[in-house]
GROMACS .gro file of C-alpha atoms in nm:
model
  186
    1MET     CA    1   0.000   0.000   0.000
    2ASP     CA    2   0.288   0.240   0.076
    3GLN     CA    3   0.425   0.189  -0.275
    4LYS     CA    4   0.091   0.283  -0.433
    5LEU     CA    5   0.071   0.600  -0.222
    6LEU     CA    6   0.428   0.690  -0.315
    7LEU     CA    7   0.349   0.634  -0.682
    8VAL     CA    8   0.037   0.852  -0.672
    9ASN     CA    9   0.222   1.131  -0.489
   10ALA     CA   10   0.511   1.119  -0.736
   11PHE     CA   11   0.270   1.141  -1.029
   12LEU     CA   12   0.086   1.436  -0.878
   13LEU     CA   13   0.412   1.618  -0.802
   14LEU     CA   14   0.544   1.568  -1.156
   15GLY     CA   15   0.215   1.675  -1.310
   16PHE     CA   16   0.214   1.989  -1.096
   17ALA     CA   17   0.573   2.074  -1.189
   18ILE     CA   18   0.499   2.037  -1.561
   19THR     CA   19   0.203   2.273  -1.555
   20CYS     CA   20   0.399   2.550  -1.380
   21LYS     CA   21   0.524   2.788  -1.644
   22ALA     CA   22   0.550   3.160  -1.688
   23THR     CA   23   0.503   3.346  -2.015
   24THR     CA   24   0.721   3.622  -2.154
   25TYR     CA   25   0.523   3.887  -2.339
   26MET     CA   26   0.684   4.142  -2.566
   27VAL     CA   27   0.457   4.442  -2.519
   28GLY     CA   28   0.310   4.536  -2.856
   29ASP     CA   29   0.461   4.227  -3.021
   30ASN     CA   30   0.673   4.327  -3.324
   31SER     CA   31   0.576   4.695  -3.298
   32GLY     CA   32   0.706   4.721  -2.943
   33TRP     CA   33   0.632   5.000  -2.695
   34ASP     CA   34   0.547   5.262  -2.958
   35ILE     CA   35   0.288   5.534  -3.022
   36SER     CA   36   0.171   5.346  -3.335
   37THR     CA   37   0.088   5.029  -3.136
   38ASN     CA   38  -0.270   4.970  -3.026
   39LEU     CA   39  -0.187   4.847  -2.676
   40ASP     CA   40  -0.551   4.797  -2.574
   41THR     CA   41  -0.601   4.552  -2.859
   42TRP     CA   42  -0.267   4.384  -2.789
   43ALA     CA   43  -0.352   4.317  -2.422
   44LYS     CA   44  -0.719   4.231  -2.478
   45ASP     CA   45  -0.682   3.857  -2.549
   46LYS     CA   46  -0.404   3.790  -2.300
   47THR     CA   47  -0.422   3.649  -1.948
   48PHE     CA   48  -0.137   3.771  -1.731
   49ASN     CA   49  -0.036   3.561  -1.431
   50VAL     CA   50   0.201   3.607  -1.140
   51GLY     CA   51   0.547   3.514  -1.270
   52ASP     CA   52   0.487   3.631  -1.626
   53VAL     CA   53   0.732   3.882  -1.771
   54LEU     CA   54   0.660   4.196  -1.972
   55VAL     CA   55   0.933   4.303  -2.215
   56PHE     CA   56   0.910   4.667  -2.320
   57GLN     CA   57   1.115   4.743  -2.632
   58TYR     CA   58   1.147   5.111  -2.717
   59SER     CA   59   1.384   5.374  -2.851
   60SER     CA   60   1.626   5.550  -2.618
   61SER     CA   61   1.426   5.873  -2.657
   62ASN     CA   62   1.126   5.712  -2.486
   63SER     CA   63   1.060   5.556  -2.147
   64VAL     CA   64   0.812   5.345  -1.950
   65SER     CA   65   0.667   5.455  -1.618
   66GLU     CA   66   0.461   5.251  -1.377
   67VAL     CA   67   0.187   5.463  -1.222
   68THR     CA   68  -0.126   5.445  -1.010
   69LYS     CA   69  -0.471   5.407  -1.169
   70GLU     CA   70  -0.544   5.776  -1.115
   71ASN     CA   71  -0.222   5.879  -1.289
   72PHE     CA   72  -0.289   5.625  -1.564
   73ASP     CA   73  -0.632   5.773  -1.632
   74SER     CA   74  -0.500   6.131  -1.641
   75CYS     CA   75  -0.163   6.049  -1.805
   76ASN     CA   76   0.023   6.209  -1.514
   77THR     CA   77   0.386   6.135  -1.597
   78THR     CA   78   0.541   6.333  -1.311
   79ASN     CA   79   0.409   6.136  -1.011
   80VAL     CA   80   0.526   5.783  -1.098
   81LEU     CA   81   0.596   5.467  -0.898
   82GLU     CA   82   0.893   5.363  -1.114
   83THR     CA   83   1.054   5.486  -1.437
   84TYR     CA   84   1.252   5.279  -1.686
   85SER     CA   85   1.448   5.451  -1.962
   86ALA     CA   86   1.719   5.211  -2.076
   87GLY     CA   87   1.563   5.135  -2.416
   88ASN     CA   88   1.454   4.781  -2.331
   89THR     CA   89   1.305   4.681  -2.000
   90THR     CA   90   1.175   4.357  -1.851
   91ILE     CA   91   0.928   4.363  -1.565
   92THR     CA   92   0.832   4.047  -1.379
   93LEU     CA   93   0.473   4.044  -1.256
   94LYS     CA   94   0.538   3.937  -0.898
   95LYS     CA   95   0.196   3.974  -0.738
   96PRO     CA   96  -0.169   3.967  -0.843
   97GLY     CA   97  -0.363   4.285  -0.903
   98GLU     CA   98  -0.373   4.580  -1.138
   99ARG     CA   99  -0.058   4.726  -1.296
  100TYR     CA  100  -0.051   5.049  -1.496
  101PHE     CA  101   0.222   5.160  -1.737
  102VAL     CA  102   0.244   5.483  -1.937
  103SER     CA  103   0.489   5.644  -2.175
  104GLY     CA  104   0.715   5.898  -2.007
  105ASN     CA  105   0.607   6.141  -2.280
  106LYS     CA  106   0.268   6.280  -2.173
  107LEU     CA  107   0.161   6.349  -2.533
  108TYR     CA  108   0.230   5.986  -2.626
  109CYS     CA  109   0.033   5.870  -2.323
  110LEU     CA  110  -0.259   6.092  -2.420
  111GLY     CA  111  -0.232   5.938  -2.768
  112GLY     CA  112  -0.286   5.591  -2.620
  113MET     CA  113   0.065   5.477  -2.535
  114LYS     CA  114  -0.032   5.325  -2.203
  115LEU     CA  115  -0.100   4.975  -2.079
  116HIS     CA  116  -0.327   4.837  -1.806
  117VAL     CA  117  -0.248   4.479  -1.702
  118HIS     CA  118  -0.465   4.268  -1.473
  119VAL     CA  119  -0.239   4.008  -1.308
  120GLU     CA  120  -0.413   3.693  -1.194
  121ASN     CA  121  -0.298   3.487  -0.899
  122ASN     CA  122  -0.156   3.169  -1.046
  123GLN     CA  123  -0.103   2.945  -0.742
  124ALA     CA  124   0.109   2.707  -0.948
  125TYR     CA  125   0.365   2.974  -1.036
  126ALA     CA  126   0.669   2.891  -0.825
  127PRO     CA  127   0.740   2.521  -0.785
  128ALA     CA  128   1.002   2.413  -0.532
  129GLY     CA  129   1.348   2.484  -0.662
  130ALA     CA  130   1.243   2.758  -0.903
  131PRO     CA  131   1.488   3.048  -0.919
  132GLN     CA  132   1.371   3.348  -0.720
  133ALA     CA  133   1.424   3.708  -0.827
  134THR     CA  134   1.644   3.923  -0.609
  135PRO     CA  135   1.515   4.255  -0.475
  136GLY     CA  136   1.560   4.536  -0.723
  137SER     CA  137   1.599   4.304  -1.022
  138ASP     CA  138   1.278   4.403  -1.203
  139GLN     CA  139   1.476   4.569  -1.479
  140THR     CA  140   1.715   4.405  -1.722
  141ASP     CA  141   1.877   4.614  -1.990
  142PHE     CA  142   1.912   4.478  -2.342
  143PRO     CA  143   2.111   4.641  -2.619
  144ASN     CA  144   1.900   4.873  -2.831
  145PRO     CA  145   1.811   4.723  -3.168
  146SER     CA  146   1.923   4.921  -3.472
  147SER     CA  147   1.567   4.930  -3.604
  148LYS     CA  148   1.223   4.788  -3.529
  149SER     CA  149   1.262   4.532  -3.809
  150ASN     CA  150   1.573   4.392  -3.640
  151ASN     CA  151   1.371   4.252  -3.353
  152ASN     CA  152   1.540   3.954  -3.189
  153ILE     CA  153   1.329   3.941  -2.873
  154PRO     CA  154   1.077   3.656  -2.895
  155THR     CA  155   0.712   3.750  -2.874
  156SER     CA  156   0.463   3.593  -2.640
  157THR     CA  157   0.342   3.353  -2.906
  158ALA     CA  158   0.683   3.240  -3.027
  159PHE     CA  159   0.713   2.950  -2.787
  160SER     CA  160   0.352   2.876  -2.703
  161HIS     CA  161   0.322   2.577  -2.935
  162ILE     CA  162   0.655   2.435  -2.819
  163GLY     CA  163   0.542   2.448  -2.456
  164GLU     CA  164   0.211   2.277  -2.536
  165THR     CA  165   0.383   2.002  -2.735
  166TYR     CA  166   0.641   1.949  -2.462
  167SER     CA  167   0.374   1.923  -2.192
  168THR     CA  168   0.171   1.676  -2.398
  169ILE     CA  169   0.473   1.453  -2.462
  170VAL     CA  170   0.584   1.458  -2.099
  171LEU     CA  171   0.233   1.391  -1.967
  172GLY     CA  172   0.195   1.102  -2.213
  173PHE     CA  173   0.528   0.960  -2.098
  174LEU     CA  174   0.430   0.998  -1.733
  175GLY     CA  175   0.103   0.816  -1.799
  176LEU     CA  176   0.296   0.529  -1.956
  177VAL     CA  177   0.540   0.512  -1.663
  178VAL     CA  178   0.258   0.518  -1.407
  179SER     CA  179   0.068   0.242  -1.584
  180MET     CA  180   0.385   0.028  -1.603
  181LEU     CA  181   0.461   0.085  -1.237
  182TRP     CA  182   0.101   0.016  -1.141
  183ASN     CA  183   0.124  -0.322  -1.312
  184VAL     CA  184   0.452  -0.399  -1.134
  185ILE     CA  185   0.309  -0.309  -0.793
  186ASN     CA  186  -0.008  -0.512  -0.846
   0.00000   0.00000   0.00000
């Protein structure tokens, strides 16, 4: 009986570990963080979870600021929570709730260059042994691309099919192993 319980627990643990994955989203996809990008449409069909990463790609003359809802609604770019201006910025969504980002240029913000993200609480985010971010490591600087067409940062959909295929193969393999072990135990 102890072997059966061990087998069931091992299967549950492996299944849980396989389903824990974060997604990296390049804000605006190939257009990046730009006044010409319709960010409302871009974000509309996406579900953001704790652990996901937003990659903002923009020119060195622009910036990204995280703000409160009130400052988001009014495009207040002077009273910000955090400002990023390195050209390319990654922000890990560490907790559930609402996040608001605006362009550092108020005119661009008024023109629609702002992003509201609802972050859902994904309980399966951090399995045991997952690397943890260090305090103050929300921003990672990437070299500025020479043009928007020279975009080497993968978009959010670039690896989605690979992850689904991988999970299906691994779950199929685990099912085979469990059935073989079940026959050995019985």
